[in-house]
Coordinates of C-alpha atoms in Angstrom, one line a residue:
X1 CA -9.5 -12.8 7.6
X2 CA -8.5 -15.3 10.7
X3 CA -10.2 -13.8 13.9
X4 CA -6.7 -14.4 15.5
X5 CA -5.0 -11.5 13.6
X6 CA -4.7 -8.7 15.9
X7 CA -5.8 -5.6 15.1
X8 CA -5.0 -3.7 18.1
X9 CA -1.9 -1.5 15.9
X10 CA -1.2 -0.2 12.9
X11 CA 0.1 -2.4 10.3
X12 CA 0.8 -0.4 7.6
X13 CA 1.5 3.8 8.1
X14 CA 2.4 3.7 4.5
X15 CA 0.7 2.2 1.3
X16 CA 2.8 -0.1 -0.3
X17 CA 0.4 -0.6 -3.5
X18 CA 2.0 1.9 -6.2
X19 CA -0.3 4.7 -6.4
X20 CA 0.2 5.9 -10.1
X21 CA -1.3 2.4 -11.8
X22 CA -4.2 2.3 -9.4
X23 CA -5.3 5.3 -10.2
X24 CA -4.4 4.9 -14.3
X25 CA -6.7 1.9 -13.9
X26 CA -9.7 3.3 -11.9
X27 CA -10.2 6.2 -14.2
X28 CA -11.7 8.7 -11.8
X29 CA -13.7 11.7 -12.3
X30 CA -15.9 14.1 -10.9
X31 CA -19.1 12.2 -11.7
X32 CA -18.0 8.5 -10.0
X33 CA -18.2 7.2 -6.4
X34 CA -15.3 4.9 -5.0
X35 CA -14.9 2.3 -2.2
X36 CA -11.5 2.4 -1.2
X37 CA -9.8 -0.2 1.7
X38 CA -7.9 2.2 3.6
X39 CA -4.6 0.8 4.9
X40 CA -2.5 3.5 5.9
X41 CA -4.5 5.9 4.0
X42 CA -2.2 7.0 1.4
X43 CA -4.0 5.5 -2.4
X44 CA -7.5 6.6 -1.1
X45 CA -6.4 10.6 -0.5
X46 CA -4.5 10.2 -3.9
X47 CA -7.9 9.5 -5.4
X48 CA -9.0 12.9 -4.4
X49 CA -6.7 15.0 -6.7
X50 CA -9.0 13.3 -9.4
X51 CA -11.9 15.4 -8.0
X52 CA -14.1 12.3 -7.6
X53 CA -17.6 12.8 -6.0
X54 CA -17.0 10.9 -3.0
X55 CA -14.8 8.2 -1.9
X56 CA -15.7 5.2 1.0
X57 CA -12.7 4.4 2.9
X58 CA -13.3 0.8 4.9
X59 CA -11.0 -1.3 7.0
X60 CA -11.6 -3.8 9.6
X61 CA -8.6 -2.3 11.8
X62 CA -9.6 0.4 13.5
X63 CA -5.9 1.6 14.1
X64 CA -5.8 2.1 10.3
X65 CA -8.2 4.3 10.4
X66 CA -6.7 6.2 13.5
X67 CA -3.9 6.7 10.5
X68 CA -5.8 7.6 8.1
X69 CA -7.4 10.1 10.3
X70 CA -4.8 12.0 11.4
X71 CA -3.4 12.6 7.9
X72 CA -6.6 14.1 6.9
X73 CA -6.5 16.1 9.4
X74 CA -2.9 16.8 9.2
X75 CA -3.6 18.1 5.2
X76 CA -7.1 20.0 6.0
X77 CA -5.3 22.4 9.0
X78 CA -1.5 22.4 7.4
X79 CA 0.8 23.5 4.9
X80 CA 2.5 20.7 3.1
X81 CA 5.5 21.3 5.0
X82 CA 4.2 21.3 8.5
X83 CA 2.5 18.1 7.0
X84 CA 5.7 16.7 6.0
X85 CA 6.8 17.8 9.8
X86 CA 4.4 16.2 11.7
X87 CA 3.5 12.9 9.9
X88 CA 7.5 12.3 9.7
X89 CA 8.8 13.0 6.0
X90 CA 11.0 15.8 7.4
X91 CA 12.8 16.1 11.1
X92 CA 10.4 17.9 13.6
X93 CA 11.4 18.7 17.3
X94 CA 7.3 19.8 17.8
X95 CA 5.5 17.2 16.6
X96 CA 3.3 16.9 20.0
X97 CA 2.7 20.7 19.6
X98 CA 1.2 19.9 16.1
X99 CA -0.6 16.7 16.8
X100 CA -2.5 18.6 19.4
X101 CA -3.8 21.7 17.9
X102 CA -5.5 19.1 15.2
X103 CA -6.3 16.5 17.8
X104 CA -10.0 17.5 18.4
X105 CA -10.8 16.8 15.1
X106 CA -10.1 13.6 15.6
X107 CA -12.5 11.0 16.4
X108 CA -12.8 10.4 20.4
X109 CA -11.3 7.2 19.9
X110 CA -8.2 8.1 17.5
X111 CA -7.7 11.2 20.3
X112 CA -7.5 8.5 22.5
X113 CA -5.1 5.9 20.8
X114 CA -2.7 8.9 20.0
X115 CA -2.6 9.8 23.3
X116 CA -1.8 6.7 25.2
X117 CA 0.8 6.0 22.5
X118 CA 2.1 8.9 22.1
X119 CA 5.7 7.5 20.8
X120 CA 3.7 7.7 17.2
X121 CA 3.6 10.9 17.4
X122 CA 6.9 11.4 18.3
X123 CA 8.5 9.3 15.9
X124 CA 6.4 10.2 12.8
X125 CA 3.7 8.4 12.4
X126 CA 5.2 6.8 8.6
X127 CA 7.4 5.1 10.3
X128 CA 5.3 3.3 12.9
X129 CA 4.0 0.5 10.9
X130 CA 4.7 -3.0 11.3
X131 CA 5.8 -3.6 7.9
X132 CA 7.0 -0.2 7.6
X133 CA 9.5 -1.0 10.3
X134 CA 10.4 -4.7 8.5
X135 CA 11.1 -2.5 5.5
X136 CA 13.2 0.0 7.5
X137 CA 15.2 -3.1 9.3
X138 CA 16.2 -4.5 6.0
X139 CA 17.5 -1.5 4.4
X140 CA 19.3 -0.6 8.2
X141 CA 20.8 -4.3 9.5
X142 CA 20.7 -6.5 6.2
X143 CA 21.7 -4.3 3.3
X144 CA 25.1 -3.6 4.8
X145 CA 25.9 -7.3 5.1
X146 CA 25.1 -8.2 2.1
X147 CA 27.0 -5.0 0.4
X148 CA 28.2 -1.3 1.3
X149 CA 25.1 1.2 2.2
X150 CA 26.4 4.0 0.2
X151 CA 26.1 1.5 -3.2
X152 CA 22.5 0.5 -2.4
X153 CA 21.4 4.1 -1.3
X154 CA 23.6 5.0 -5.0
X155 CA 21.4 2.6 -6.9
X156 CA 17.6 3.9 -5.3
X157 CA 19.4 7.3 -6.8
X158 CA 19.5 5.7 -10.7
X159 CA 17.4 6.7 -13.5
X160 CA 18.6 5.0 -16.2
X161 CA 16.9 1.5 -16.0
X162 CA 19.9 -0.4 -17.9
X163 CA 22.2 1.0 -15.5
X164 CA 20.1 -0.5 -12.8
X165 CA 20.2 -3.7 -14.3
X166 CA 23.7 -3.6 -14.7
X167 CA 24.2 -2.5 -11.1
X168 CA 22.0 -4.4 -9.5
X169 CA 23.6 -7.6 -11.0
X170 CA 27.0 -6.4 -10.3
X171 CA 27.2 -4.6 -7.1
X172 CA 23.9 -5.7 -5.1
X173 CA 22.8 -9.4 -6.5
X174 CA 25.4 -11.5 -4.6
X175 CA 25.4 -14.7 -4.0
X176 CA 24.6 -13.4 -0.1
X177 CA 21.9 -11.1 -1.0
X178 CA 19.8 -14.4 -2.8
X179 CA 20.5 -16.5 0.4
X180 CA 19.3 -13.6 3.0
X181 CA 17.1 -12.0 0.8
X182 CA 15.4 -15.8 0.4
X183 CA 15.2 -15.7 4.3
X184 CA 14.0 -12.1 5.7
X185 CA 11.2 -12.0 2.9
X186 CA 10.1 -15.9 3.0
X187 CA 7.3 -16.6 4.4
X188 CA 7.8 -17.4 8.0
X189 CA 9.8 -14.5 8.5
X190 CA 7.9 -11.7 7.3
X191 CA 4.8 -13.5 8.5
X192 CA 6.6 -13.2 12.1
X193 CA 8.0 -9.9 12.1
X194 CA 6.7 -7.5 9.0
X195 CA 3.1 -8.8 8.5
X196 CA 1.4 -11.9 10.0
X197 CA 1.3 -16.0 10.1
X198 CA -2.8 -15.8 9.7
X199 CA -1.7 -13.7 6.5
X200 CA -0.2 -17.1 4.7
X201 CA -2.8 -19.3 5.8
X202 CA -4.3 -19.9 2.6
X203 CA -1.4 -19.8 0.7
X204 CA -0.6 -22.8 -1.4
X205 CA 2.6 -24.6 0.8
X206 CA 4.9 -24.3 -2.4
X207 CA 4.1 -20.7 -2.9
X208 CA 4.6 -20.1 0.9
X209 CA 7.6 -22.0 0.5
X210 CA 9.1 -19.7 -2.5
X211 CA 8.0 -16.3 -1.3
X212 CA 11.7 -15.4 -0.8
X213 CA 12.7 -16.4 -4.2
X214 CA 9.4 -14.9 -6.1
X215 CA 9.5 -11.0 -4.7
X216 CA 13.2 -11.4 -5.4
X217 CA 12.3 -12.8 -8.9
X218 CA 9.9 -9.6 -8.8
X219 CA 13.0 -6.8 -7.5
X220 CA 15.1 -7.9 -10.3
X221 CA 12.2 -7.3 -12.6
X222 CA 11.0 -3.9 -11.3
X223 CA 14.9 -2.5 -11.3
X224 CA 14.6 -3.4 -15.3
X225 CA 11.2 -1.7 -15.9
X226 CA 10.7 0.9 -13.5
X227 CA 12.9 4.5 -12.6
X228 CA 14.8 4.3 -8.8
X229 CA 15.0 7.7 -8.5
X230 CA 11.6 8.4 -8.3
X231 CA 10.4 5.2 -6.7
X232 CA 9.1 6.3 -3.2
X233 CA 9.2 2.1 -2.1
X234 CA 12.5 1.6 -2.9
X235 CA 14.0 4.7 -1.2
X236 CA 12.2 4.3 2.2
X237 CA 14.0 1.3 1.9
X238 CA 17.1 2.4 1.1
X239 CA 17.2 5.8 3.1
X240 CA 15.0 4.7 6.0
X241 CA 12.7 7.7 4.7
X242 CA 11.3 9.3 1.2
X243 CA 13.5 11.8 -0.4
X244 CA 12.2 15.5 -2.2
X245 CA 12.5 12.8 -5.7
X246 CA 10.2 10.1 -4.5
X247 CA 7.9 11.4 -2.3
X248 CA 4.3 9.5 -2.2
X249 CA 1.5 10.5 -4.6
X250 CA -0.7 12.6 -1.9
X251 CA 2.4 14.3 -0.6
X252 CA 3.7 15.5 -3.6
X253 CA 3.5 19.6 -4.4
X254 CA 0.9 19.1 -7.6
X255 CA -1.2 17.0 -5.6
X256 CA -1.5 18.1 -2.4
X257 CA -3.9 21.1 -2.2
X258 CA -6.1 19.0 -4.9
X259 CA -6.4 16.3 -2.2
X260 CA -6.9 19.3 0.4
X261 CA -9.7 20.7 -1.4
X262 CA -11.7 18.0 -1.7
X263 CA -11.4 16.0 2.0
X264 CA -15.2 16.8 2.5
X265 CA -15.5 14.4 0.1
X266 CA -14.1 11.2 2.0
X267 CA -16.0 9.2 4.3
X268 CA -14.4 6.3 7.0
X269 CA -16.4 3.1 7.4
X270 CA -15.1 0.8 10.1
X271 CA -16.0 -3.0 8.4
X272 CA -15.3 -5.2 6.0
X273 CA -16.7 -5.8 2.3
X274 CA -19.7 -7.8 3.5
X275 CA -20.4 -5.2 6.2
X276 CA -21.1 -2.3 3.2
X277 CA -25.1 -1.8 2.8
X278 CA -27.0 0.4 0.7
X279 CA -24.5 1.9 -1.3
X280 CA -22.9 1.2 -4.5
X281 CA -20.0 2.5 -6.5
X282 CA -18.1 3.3 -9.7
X283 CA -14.4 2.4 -8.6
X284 CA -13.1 0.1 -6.4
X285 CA -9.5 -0.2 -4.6
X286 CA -9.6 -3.6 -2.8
X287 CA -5.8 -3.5 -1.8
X288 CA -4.8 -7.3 -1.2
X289 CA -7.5 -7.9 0.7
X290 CA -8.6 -11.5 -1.4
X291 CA -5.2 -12.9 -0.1
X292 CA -6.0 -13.2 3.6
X293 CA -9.4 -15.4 2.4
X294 CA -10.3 -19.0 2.1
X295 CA -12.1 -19.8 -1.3
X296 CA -15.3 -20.3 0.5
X297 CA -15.4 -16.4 2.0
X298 CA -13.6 -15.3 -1.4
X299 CA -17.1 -15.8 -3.3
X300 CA -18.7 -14.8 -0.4
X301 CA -17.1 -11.4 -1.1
X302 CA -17.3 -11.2 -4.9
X303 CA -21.3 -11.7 -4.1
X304 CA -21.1 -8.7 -2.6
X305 CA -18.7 -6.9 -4.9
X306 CA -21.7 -7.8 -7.7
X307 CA -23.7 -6.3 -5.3
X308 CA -22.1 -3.0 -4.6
X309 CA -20.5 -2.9 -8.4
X310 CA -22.9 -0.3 -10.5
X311 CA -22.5 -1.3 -14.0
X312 CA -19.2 -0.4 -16.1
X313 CA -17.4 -0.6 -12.3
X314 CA -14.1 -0.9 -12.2
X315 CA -12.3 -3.3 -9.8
X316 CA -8.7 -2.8 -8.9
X317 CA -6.6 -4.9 -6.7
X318 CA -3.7 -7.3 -6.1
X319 CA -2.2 -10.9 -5.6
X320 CA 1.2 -10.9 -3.3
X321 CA 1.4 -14.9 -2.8
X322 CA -2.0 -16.1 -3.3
X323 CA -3.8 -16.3 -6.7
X324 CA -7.4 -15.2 -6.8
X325 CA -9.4 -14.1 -9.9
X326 CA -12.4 -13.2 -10.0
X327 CA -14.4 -16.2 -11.6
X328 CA -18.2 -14.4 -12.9
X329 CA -20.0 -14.1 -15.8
X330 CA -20.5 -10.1 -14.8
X331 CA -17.5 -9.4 -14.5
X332 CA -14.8 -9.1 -17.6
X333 CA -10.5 -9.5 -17.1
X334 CA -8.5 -6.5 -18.5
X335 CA -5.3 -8.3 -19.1
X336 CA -4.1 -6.1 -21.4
X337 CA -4.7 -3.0 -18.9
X338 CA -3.6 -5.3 -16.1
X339 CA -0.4 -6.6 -17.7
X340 CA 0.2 -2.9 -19.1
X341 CA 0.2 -1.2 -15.9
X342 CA 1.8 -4.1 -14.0
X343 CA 4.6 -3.6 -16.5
X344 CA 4.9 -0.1 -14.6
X345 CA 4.6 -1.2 -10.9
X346 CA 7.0 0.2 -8.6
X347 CA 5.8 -2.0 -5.7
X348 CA 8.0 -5.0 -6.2
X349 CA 6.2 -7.4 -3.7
X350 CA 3.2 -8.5 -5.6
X351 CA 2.8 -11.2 -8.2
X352 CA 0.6 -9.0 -10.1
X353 CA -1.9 -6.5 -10.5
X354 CA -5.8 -6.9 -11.7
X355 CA -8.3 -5.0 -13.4
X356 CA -11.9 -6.1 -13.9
X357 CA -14.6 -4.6 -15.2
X358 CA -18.7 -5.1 -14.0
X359 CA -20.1 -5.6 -17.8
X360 CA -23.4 -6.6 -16.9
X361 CA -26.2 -6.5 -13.7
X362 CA -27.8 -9.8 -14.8

C-alpha cells in the first residue's frame, strides 16, 4: 500500500465483499483459527456464528478498527435492536446516550476518535464511510437522472431474477445510465471521491481505463444470477439504508446472538500481513488487499501467507481491477469452488472471487 494513502478515517463502515460465499468457501468450525482483514468489520463477526476457535482481525487503518470496535461492543452490551439503533440501520434520536454507556470499553484511542468526531455517532456510524457515502451519492443524485427513484428502488425489491433481467434492460439500462454509470465508477472518479488514486496505482492503464464499463459488465451480470430482494449491496444503494429483507449477515436475527456469544473469541491486530509473527491459521479472509500492491511486495506477501498458512489452509480473497493469483507450488486454485461461488456473488464490483488451498509445507 502507497505510504501516501491516508488513513486518518474510515473508509469503509460497511463490508462490501458478500458475506455468504466467503464464509461457504472458508468452511469454518469450532476446531480452526482464522486471520481476517477487518474493513469495517462486518465478514470477520459473521465468521463467529460458525463458532470458530478464534479469529485475528488485522488492518493497517487504525480507524477501521475504531469501527470494528464499536460494533463489538455495540452487539456484547445490546439487543439487536438497540444495535440496529445506534450503529444506524434504524432511526435513533439517542444514539450519543448509547455510544456512551459502551464507550469505556472501547480502547482509549477509539474513545478518543469517537469523541472528537462525534458526527459518527450521530449519523450512524454505517453510513460514515467513504465509499459508503459514494454508494449513497449514486443511488441519491445519479439514479434519478438517469431514471425515476421509485423504478430503481422497485427493482432492489425483485426476486425473480428474469424479471430483473428484463427490468433492468428496459427501465434502468439506458443509454444515460452506460454513459454516467462509465463515469461515476471509472477509475478517476471513484479513485477521487469513493476510494483512492494510490488504490489504481498498479492497475494495468487499459483496465484503469475500462473500470466503468467492467463493474457495469459485472451489475448486469449479478441482476441475472443473484436475488434483489435480499441483496443487502444493492439496497443500501437504492434506499440509502438496508431494509428488514436484506440486512447484513452479522445483523441478521439467526446470526446475531451466535456472533454475541462468541466475541471473546476475536482479537484486533493493528498491521499488515508482513507485520503477523508467531501465529498461524486455518482460514484466511484477505479482502482485496493484493490489489493495492506492486508485484514485487505481492510475493513479498504470499511469503508470508506460506508462512502463516497451516497446512489444508484455506485462502479467500478478491480481484476488483487488478489481477493477482497466487503463483506457488504450495498452494492449489479452486476454480470450480471459486467460479461456483462467484456465480452467487451479490457484490457486483469485483472481477472475481478466489479460493486457494495450502496443499503442502515443503
Amino acid at each position: 500500500m502507497s505510504k501516501q494513502t491516508d488513513f486518518s478515517f474510515i473508509r469503509y463502515s460497511n463490508c462490501w465483499e458478500d458475506t455468504n460465499i466467503l464464509l461457504d468457501a472458508l468452511e469454518i468450525n469450532e476446531h480452526k483459527i482464522g486471520l481476517s482483514i477487518a474493513s469495517a468489520g462486518d465478514n470477520t463477526l459473521a465468521m463467529l456464528a460458525h463458532n470458530p476457535e478464534k479469529v485475528y482481525a488485522f488492518d493497517l487503518n487504525k480507524t477501521q478498527l475504531y469501527c470494528l470496535e464499536l460494533k463489538i461492543a455495540s452487539i456484547r452490551n445490546y439487543n439487536r435492536a438497540k444495535t440496529l439503533k445506534l450503529l444506524g440501520v434504524i432511526d435513533c434520536k439517542n444514539r450519543q446516550e448509547l455510544y456512551r454507556n459502551i464507550s469505556n470499553q472501547l480502547t482509549s484511542e477509539a474513545r478518543a476518535y469517537f469523541d472528537i468526531n462525534p458526527d459518527i455517532i450521530n449519523n450512524g456510524i454505517i453510513h460514515i464511510g467513504k465509499f459508503d457515502r459514494f454508494l449513497r451519492m449514486f443511488g441519491k443524485s445519479i439514479v434519478p437522472i438517469i431514471c425515476k427513484k421509485a423504478d430503481f428502488q422497485k427493482f432492489a425489491r425483485l426476486n425473480d431474477t428474469k424479471e430483473q433481467e428484463r427490468f433492468y434492460d428496459e427501465k434502468i439500462r439506458t443509454r444515460r445510465y452506460r454513459a454516467l454509470f462509465k463515469i461515476y465508477f471509472g477509475a478517476k472518479v471513484m479513485g477521487k471521491f469513493g476510494r483512492d488514486k494510490n488504490f489504481y496505482k498498479y492497475v494495468d492503464k487499459n483496465d484503469k481505463k475500462e473500470s466503468g464499463n467492467d463493474i457495469e459488465a459485472r451489475v448486469r451480470y449479478g441482476v441475472t444470477h443473484s436475488v434483489n430482494r435480499t441483496n443487502p449491496y444493492l439496497n443500501y444503494i437504492a434506499f440509502g439504508n438496508y431494509t428488514d429483507e436484506s440486512l447484513p449477515y452479522y445483523l441478521k436475527r439467526e446470526n446475531y446472538y451466535k456472533i454475541k456469544a462468541n466475541l471473546n473469541k476475536i482479537e484486533l491486530i493493528y498491521g499488515d500481513l508482513l507485520a503477523i509473527n508467531n501465529l498461524s491459521f486455518d482460514f484466511f479472509n484477505l479482502s482485496d488487499i493484493f490489489e493495492y500492491m506492486s508485484e514485487k511486495d505481492f510475493r513479498r506477501n504470499i511469503h508470508q501467507l506460506n508462512k502463516l498458512a497451516n497446512k489444508g489452509a484455506i485462502i479467500a480473497y478478491w480481484n476488483q481491477q487488478n489481477k493477482r493469483y497466487i503463483k506457488n507450488h504450495r498452494f492449489i486454485f479452486d476454480q470450480e469452488k471459486s467460479q461456483k461461488l462467484f456465480s452467487e456473488n451479490q457484490s457486483w464490483f469485483y472481477r472475481d472471487f478466489c479460493v486457494f488451498k495450502k496443499i503442502s509445507n515443503r
